[in-house]
mmCIF file of C-alpha atoms in Angstrom:
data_model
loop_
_atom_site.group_PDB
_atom_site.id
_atom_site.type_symbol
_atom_site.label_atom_id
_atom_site.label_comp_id
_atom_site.label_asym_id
_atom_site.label_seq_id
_atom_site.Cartn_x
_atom_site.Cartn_y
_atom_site.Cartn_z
ATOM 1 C CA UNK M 3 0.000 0.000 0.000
ATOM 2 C CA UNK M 4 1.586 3.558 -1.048
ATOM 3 C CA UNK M 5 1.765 6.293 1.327
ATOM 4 C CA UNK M 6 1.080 10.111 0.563
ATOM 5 C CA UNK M 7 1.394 13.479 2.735
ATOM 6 C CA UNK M 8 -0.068 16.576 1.585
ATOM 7 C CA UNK M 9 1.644 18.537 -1.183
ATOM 8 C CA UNK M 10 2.526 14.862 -3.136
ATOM 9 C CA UNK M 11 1.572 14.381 -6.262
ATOM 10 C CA UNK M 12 -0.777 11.312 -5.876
ATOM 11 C CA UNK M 13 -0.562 9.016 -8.352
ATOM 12 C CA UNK M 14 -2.829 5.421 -8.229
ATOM 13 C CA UNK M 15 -4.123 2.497 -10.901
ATOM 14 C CA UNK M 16 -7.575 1.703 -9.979
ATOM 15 C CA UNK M 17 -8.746 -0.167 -8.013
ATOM 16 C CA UNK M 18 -5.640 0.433 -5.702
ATOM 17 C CA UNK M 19 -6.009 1.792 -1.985
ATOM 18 C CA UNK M 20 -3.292 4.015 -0.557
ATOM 19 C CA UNK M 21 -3.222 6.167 2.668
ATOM 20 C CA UNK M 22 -2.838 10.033 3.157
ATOM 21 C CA UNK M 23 -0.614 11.085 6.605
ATOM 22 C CA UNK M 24 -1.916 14.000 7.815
ATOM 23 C CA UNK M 25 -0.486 15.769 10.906
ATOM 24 C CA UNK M 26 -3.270 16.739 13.145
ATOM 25 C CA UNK M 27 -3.488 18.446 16.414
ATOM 26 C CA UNK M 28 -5.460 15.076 17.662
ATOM 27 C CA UNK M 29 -5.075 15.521 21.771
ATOM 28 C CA UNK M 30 -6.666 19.022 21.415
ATOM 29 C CA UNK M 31 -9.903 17.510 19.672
ATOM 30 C CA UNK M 32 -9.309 18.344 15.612
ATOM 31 C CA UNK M 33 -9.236 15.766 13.462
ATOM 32 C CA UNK M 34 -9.199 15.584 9.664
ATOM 33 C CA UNK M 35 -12.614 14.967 8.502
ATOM 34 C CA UNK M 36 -13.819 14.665 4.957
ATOM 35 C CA UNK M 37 -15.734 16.933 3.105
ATOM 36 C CA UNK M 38 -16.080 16.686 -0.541
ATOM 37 C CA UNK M 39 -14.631 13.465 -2.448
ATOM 38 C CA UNK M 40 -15.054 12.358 -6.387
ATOM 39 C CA UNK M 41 -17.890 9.759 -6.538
ATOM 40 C CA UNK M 42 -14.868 7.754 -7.770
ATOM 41 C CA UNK M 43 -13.103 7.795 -4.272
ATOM 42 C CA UNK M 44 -13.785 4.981 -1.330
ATOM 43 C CA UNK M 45 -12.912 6.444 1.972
ATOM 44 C CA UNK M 46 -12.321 3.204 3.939
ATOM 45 C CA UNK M 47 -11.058 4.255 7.273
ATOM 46 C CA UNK M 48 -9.317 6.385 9.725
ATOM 47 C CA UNK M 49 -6.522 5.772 12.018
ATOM 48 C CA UNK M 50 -4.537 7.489 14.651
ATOM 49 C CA UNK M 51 -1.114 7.436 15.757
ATOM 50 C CA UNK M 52 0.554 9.052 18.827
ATOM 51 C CA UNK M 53 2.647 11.677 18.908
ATOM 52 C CA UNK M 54 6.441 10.925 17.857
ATOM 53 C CA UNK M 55 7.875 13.388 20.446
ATOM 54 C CA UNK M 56 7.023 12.736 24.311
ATOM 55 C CA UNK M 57 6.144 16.983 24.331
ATOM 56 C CA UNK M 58 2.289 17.676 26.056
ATOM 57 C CA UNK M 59 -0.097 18.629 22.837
ATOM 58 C CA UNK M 60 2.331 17.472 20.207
ATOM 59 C CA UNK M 61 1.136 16.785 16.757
ATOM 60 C CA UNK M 62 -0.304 13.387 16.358
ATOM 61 C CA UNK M 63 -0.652 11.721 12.953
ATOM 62 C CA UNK M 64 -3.959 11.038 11.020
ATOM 63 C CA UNK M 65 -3.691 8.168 8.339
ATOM 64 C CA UNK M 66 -6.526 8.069 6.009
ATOM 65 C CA UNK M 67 -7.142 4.719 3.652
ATOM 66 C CA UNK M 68 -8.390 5.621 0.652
ATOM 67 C CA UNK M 69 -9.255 3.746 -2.866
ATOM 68 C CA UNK M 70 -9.505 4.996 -6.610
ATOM 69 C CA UNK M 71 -12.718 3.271 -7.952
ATOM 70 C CA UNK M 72 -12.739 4.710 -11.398
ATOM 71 C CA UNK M 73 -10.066 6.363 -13.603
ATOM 72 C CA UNK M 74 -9.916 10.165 -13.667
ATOM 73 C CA UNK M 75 -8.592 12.875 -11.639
ATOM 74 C CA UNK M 76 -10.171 12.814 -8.433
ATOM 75 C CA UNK M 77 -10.865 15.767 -5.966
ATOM 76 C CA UNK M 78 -10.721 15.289 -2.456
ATOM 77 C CA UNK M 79 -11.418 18.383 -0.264
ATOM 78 C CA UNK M 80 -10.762 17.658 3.527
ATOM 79 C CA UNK M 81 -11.182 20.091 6.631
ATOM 80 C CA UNK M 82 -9.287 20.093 10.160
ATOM 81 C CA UNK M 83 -12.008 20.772 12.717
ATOM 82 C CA UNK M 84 -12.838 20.092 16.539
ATOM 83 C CA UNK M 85 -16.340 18.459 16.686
ATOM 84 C CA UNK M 86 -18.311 21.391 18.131
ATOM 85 C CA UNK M 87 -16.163 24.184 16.039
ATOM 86 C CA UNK M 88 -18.222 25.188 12.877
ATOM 87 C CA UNK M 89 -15.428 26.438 11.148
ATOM 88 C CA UNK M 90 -12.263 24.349 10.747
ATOM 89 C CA UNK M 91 -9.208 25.548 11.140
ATOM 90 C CA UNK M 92 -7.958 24.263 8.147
ATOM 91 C CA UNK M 93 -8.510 23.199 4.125
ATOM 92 C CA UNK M 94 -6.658 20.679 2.207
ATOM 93 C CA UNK M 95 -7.916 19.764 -1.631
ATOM 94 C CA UNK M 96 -6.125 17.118 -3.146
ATOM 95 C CA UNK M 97 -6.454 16.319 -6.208
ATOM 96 C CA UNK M 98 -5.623 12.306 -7.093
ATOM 97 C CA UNK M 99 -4.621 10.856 -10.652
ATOM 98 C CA UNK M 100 -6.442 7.250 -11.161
ATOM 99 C CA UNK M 101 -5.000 5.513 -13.900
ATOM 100 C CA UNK M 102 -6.944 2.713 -15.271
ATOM 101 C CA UNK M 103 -5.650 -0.715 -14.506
ATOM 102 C CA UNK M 104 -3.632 -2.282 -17.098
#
């Protein structure tokens, strides 16, 4: 399974799943949440992982699986947000290149 963080050009042959690391402020209460994806994008799960550094409130890391259903370039817009906040904090659009299998 390939692995992506933001700003890398994501590039996958359908019908492969991948992940996206995203650092996230998760102790604090944000967390990456999706909300916009191409109708031919799977979101199959979420995952946390601690914090690398033993620092209070350090930056956790979000992992995202993810699968390209159909060929195309696929938009994914995401937004960083605390539960009760109504605007997140953050905006991340991705956009995925899904080659068809060969």
């Amino acid at each position: 399974m390939k692995t992506y963080n933001p700003g890398e050009s994501i590039k996958v042959r359908v019908p492969e799943e991948f992940e996206l690391h995203l650092s996230v402020q998760a102790t604090s209460g944000y967390e990456w949440k999706v909300a916009e994806k191409a109708t031919g994008l799977s979101v199959l799960g979420s995952s946390f992982k601690p914090p690398t550094d033993d620092r209070i409130g350090g930056a956790s890391l979000q992992v995202l699986r993810l699968r390209a259903d159909e060929p195309g370039t696929l938009t994914l817009r995401l937004v960083c947000k605390r539960a009760w906040d109504t605007t997140p904090s953050e905006t991340l659009v991705l956009q995925i290149t899904a080659q068809d299998r060969v």
